[in-house]
mmCIF file of C-alpha atoms in Angstrom:
data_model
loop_
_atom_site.group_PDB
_atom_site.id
_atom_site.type_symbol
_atom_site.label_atom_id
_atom_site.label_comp_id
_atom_site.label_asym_id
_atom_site.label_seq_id
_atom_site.Cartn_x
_atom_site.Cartn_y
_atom_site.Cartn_z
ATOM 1 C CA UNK A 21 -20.809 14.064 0.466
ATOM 2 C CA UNK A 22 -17.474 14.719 1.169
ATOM 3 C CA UNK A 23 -15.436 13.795 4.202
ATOM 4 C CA UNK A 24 -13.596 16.629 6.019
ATOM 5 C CA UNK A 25 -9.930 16.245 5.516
ATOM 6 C CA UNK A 26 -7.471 15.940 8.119
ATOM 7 C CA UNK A 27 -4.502 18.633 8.529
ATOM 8 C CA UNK A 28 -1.784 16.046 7.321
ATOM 9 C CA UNK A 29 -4.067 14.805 4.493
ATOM 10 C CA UNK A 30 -4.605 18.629 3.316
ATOM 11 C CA UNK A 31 -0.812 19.348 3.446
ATOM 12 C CA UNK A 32 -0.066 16.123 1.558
ATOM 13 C CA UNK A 33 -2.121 17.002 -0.695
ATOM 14 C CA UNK A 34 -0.810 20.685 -1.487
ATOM 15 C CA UNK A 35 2.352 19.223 -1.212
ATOM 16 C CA UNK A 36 1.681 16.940 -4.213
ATOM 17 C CA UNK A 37 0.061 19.826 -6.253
ATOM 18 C CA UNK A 38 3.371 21.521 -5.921
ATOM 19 C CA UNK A 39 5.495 19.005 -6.780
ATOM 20 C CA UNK A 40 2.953 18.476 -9.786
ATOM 21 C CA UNK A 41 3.146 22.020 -11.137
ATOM 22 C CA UNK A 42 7.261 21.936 -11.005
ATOM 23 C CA UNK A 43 8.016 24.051 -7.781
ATOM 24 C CA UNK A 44 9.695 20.640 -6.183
ATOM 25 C CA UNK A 45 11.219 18.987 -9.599
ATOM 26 C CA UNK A 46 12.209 15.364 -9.734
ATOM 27 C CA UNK A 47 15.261 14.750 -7.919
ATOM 28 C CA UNK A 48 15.061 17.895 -5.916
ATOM 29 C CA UNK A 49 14.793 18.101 -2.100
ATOM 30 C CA UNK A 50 11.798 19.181 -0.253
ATOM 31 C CA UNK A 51 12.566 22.006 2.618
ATOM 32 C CA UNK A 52 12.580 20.564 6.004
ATOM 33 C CA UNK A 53 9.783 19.954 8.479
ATOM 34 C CA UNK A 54 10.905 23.048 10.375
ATOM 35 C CA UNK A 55 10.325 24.838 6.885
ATOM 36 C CA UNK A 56 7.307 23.105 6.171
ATOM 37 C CA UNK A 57 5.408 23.467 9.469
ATOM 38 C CA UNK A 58 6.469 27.613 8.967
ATOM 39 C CA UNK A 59 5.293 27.883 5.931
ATOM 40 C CA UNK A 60 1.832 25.780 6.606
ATOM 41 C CA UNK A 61 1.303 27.444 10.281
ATOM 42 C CA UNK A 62 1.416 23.798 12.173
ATOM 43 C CA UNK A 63 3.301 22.198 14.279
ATOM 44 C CA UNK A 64 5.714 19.243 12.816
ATOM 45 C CA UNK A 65 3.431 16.539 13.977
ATOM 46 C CA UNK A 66 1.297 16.773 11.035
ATOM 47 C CA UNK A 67 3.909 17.510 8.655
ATOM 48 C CA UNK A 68 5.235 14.165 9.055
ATOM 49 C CA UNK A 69 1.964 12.513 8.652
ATOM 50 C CA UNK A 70 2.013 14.423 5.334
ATOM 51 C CA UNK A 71 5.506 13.269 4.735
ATOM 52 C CA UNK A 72 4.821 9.569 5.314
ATOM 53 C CA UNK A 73 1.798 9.448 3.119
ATOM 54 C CA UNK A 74 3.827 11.179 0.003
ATOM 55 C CA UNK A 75 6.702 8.722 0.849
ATOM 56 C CA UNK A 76 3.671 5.944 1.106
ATOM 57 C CA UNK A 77 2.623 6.883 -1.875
ATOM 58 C CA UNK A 78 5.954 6.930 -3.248
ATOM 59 C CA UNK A 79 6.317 10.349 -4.719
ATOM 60 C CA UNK A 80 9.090 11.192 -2.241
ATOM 61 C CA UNK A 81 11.989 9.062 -0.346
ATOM 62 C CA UNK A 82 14.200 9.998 2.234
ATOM 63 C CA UNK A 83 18.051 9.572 1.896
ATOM 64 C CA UNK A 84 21.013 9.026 4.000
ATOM 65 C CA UNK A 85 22.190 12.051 5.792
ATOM 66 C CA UNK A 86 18.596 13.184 6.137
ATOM 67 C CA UNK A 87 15.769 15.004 3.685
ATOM 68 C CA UNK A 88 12.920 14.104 1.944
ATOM 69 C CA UNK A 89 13.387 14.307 -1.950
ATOM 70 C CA UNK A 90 11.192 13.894 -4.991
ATOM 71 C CA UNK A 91 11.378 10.552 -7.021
ATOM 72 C CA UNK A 92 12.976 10.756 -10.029
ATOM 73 C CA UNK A 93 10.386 8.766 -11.383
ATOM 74 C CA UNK A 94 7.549 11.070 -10.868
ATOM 75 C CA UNK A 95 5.810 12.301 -13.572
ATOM 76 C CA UNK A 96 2.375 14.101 -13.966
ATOM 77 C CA UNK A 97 0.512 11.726 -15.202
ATOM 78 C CA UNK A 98 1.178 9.428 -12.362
ATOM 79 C CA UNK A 99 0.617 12.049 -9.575
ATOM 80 C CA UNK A 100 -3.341 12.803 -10.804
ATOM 81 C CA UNK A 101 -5.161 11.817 -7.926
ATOM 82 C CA UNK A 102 -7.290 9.086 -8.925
ATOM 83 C CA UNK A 103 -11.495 9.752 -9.436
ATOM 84 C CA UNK A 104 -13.527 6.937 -9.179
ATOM 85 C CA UNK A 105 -17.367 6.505 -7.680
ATOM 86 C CA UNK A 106 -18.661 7.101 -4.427
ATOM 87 C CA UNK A 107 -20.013 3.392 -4.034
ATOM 88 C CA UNK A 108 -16.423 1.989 -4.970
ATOM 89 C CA UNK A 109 -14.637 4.499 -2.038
ATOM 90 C CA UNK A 110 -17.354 2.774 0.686
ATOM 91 C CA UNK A 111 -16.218 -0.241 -0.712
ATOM 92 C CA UNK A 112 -12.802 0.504 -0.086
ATOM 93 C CA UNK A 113 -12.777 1.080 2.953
ATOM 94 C CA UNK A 114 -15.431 -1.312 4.111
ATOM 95 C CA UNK A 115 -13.034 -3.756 2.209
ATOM 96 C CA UNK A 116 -9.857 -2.157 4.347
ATOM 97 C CA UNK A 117 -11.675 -2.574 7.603
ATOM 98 C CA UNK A 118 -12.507 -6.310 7.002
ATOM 99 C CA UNK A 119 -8.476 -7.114 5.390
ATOM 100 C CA UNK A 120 -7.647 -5.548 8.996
ATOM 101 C CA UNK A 121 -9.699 -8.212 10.888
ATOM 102 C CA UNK A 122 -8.985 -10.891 8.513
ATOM 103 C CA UNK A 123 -5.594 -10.622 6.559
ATOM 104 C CA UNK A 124 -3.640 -10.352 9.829
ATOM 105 C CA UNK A 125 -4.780 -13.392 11.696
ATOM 106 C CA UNK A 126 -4.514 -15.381 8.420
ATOM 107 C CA UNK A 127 -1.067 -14.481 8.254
ATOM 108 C CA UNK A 128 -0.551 -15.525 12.133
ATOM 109 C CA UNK A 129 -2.485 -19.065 11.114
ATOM 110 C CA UNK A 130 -0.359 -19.269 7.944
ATOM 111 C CA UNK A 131 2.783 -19.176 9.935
ATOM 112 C CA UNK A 132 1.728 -21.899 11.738
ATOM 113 C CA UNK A 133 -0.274 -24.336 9.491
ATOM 114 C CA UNK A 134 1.142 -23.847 5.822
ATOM 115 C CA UNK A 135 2.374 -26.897 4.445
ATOM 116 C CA UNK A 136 6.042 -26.992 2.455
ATOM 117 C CA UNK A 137 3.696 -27.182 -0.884
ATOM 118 C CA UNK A 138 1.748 -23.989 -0.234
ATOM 119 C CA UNK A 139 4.953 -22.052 1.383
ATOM 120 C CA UNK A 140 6.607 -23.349 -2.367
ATOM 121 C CA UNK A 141 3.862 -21.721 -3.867
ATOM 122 C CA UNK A 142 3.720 -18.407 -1.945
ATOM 123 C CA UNK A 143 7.243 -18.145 -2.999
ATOM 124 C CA UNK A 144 6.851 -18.779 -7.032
ATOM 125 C CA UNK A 145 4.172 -15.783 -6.667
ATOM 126 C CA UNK A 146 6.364 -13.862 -4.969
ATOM 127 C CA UNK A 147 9.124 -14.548 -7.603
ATOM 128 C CA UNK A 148 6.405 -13.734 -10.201
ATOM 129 C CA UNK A 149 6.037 -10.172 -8.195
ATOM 130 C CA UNK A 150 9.898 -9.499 -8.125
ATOM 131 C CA UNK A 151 10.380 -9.534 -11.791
ATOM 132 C CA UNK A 152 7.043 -7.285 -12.571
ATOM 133 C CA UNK A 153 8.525 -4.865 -9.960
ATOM 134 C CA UNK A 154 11.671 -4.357 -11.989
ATOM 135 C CA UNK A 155 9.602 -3.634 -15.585
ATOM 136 C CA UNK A 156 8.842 -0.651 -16.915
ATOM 137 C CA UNK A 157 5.187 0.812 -17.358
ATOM 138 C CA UNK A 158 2.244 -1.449 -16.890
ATOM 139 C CA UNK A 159 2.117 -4.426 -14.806
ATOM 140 C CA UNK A 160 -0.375 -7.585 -13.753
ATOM 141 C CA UNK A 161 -2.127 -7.413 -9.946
ATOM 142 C CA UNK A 162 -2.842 -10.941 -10.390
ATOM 143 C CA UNK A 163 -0.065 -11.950 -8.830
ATOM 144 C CA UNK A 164 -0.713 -9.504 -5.823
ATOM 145 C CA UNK A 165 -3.620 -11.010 -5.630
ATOM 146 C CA UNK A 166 -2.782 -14.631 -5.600
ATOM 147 C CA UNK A 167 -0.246 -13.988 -3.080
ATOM 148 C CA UNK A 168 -2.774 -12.809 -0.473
ATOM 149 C CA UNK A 169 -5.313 -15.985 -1.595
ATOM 150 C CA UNK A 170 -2.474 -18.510 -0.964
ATOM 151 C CA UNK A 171 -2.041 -17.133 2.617
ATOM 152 C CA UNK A 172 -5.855 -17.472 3.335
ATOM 153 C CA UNK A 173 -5.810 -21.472 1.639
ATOM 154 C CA UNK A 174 -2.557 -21.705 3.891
ATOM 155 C CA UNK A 175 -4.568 -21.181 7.367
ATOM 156 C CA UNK A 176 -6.616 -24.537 6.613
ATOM 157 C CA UNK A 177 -9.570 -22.502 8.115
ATOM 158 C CA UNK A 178 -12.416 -23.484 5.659
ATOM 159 C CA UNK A 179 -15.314 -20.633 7.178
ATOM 160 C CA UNK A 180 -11.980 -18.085 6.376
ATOM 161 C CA UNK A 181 -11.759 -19.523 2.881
ATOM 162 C CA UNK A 182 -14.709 -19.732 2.208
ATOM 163 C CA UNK A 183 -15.537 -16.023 3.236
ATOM 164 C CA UNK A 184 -13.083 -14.977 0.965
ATOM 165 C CA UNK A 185 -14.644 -17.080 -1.759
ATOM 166 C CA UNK A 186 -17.921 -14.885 -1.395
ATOM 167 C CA UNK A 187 -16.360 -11.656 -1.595
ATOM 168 C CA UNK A 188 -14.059 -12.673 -4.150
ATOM 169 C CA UNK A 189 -14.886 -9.934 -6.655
ATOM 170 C CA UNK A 190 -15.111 -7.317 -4.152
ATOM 171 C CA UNK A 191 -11.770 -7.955 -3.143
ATOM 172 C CA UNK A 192 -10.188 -8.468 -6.706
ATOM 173 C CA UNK A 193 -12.188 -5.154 -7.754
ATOM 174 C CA UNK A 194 -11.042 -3.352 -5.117
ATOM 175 C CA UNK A 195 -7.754 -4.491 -4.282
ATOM 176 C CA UNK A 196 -7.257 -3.273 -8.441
ATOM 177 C CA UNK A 197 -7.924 0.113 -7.289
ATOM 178 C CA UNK A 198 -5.137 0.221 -4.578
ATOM 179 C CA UNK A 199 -2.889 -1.326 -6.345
ATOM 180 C CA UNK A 200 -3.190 1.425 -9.432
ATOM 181 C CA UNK A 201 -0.953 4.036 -7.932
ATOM 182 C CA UNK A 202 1.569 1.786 -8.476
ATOM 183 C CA UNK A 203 1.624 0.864 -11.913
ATOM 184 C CA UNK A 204 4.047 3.562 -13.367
ATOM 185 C CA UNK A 205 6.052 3.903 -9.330
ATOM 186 C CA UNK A 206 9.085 0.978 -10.094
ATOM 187 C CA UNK A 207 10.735 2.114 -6.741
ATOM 188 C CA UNK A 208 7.259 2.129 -5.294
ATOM 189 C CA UNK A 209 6.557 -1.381 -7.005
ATOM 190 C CA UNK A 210 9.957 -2.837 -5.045
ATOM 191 C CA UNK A 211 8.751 -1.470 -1.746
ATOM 192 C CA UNK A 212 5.393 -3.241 -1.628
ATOM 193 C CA UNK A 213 6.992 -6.407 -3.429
ATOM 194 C CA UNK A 214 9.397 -5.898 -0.174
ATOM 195 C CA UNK A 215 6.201 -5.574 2.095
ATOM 196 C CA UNK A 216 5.422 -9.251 0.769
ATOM 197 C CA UNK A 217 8.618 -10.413 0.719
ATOM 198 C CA UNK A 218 8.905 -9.734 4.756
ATOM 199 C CA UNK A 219 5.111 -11.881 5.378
ATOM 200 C CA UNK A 220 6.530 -14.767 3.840
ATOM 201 C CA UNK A 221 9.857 -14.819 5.534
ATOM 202 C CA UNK A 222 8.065 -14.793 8.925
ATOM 203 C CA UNK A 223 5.901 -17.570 7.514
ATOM 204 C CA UNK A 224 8.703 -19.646 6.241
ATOM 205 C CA UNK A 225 10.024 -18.923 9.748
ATOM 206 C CA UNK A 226 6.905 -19.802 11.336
ATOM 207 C CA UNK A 227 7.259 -17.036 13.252
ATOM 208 C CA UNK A 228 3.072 -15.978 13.927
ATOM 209 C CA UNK A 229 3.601 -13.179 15.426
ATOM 210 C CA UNK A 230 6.154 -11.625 13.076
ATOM 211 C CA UNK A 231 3.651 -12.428 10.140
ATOM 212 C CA UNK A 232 0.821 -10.677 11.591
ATOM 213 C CA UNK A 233 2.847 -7.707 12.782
ATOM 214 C CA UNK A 234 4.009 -7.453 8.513
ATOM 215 C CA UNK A 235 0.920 -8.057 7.160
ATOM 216 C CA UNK A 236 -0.101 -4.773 9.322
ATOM 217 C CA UNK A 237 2.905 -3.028 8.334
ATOM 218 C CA UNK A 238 2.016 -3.805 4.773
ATOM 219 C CA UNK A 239 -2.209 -2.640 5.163
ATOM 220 C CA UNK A 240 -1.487 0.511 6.992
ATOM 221 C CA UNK A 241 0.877 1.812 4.536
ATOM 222 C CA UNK A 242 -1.421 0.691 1.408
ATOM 223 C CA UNK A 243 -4.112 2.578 3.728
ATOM 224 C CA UNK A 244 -1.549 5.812 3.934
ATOM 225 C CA UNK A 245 -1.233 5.696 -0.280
ATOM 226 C CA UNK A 246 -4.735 5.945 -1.053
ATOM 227 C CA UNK A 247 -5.646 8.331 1.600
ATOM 228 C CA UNK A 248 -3.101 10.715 -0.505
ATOM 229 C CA UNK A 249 -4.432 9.585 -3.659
ATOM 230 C CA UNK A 250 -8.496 9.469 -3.672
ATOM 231 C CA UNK A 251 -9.761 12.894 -4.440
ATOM 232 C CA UNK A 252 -11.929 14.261 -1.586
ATOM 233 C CA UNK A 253 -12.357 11.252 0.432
ATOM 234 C CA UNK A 254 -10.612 9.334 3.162
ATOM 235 C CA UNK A 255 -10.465 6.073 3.854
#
């Protein structure tokens, strides 16, 4: 059964359709929230919910001097919203609500336990993540997911490791799914590799705090994408 939208997550979505059908080519600028919340019959509050999960999603950007405007990027193809089981969208967001509790603290332990081997290895993943975000068409999400594994090993917490050992292909299998949106996205592909980039400078830093505060930074807006993206559910 189907989960009742909320006002932003209707807009975004209506949004998208007309961007898909041509009324908001690539390139061009989307009218303004004053225009927006006019034309929709809301206030702006919701139209920049709807605003931040397209420019999540990474179908718009905004630009100096102010606007939102389409990617150039976007093409139709990439903008179908993405159809996949019931039992997988539970899983996704059963899986979201436990990389809340879990990926955030690891970070905070990583930050303060990582050894100069495993920070050495965070970074050749990342490097391995900067050079698939600046190819064209397909890319690997092993590295993604390596990246977030090396962070877990780095809190020395066995129970934590070993939790994530038992729900290893949940996580891989799911973790797949959010990362699909950004397969054909290269500007989109740079901003999460920039997500990751930011965890393991507060790591390196051992700065706790900062790393947790990223690592939600980096969940909530992988949250915002597929929110836009899965048809007729929410996560």
């Amino acid at each position: 059964m189907a989960k009742k939208e909320k006002v932003s997550q209707m807009i975004s979505r209506e949004l998208l359709k007309q961007i898909e059908i041509g009324k908001f080519p690539p390139g061009s600028k989307l009218p303004t929230e004053m225009e927006l919340a006019a034309q929709f019959g809301v206030s702006r509050v919701p139209i920049r919910e709807a605003l931040s999960m397209l420019r999540a999603a990474g179908v718009i950007s905004s630009r100096q001097g102010g606007g939102s405007y389409v990617e150039e990027s976007t093409n139709s193809s990439l903008l179908q919203r993405i159809r996949i089981e019931s039992d997988d969208v539970d899983s996704i967001k059963y899986l979201f609500e436990m990389r809340k509790i879990l990926e955030p603290e690891a970070a905070y332990l990583a930050a303060l336990r990582r050894t100069p081997e495993q920070l050495e290895q965070m970074k050749r993943i990342l490097k391995t993540m900067e050079n698939e975000s600046l190819e064209e068409g397909d890319i690997s999400t092993e590295a993604d997911i390596e990246f977030h594994r090396s962070i877990i090993l780095a809190t020395h917490n066995p129970v934590l490791i070993q939790t994530l050992e038992n729900l290893s292909s949940l996580y891989e299998k799911t973790l797949k799914i959010t990362l699909r949106p950004n397969v054909e996205l290269k500007q989109k592909r740079k901003a999460v590799y920039q997500e990751h980039y930011n965890i393991l400078q507060a790591i390196e830093a051992e700065e706790p705090d900062l790393a947790k505060i990223q690592c939600l930074i980096h969940l909530k807006n992988a949250e915002k994408k597929l929110s836009l993206l899965l048809r007729d559910y929410t996560i």
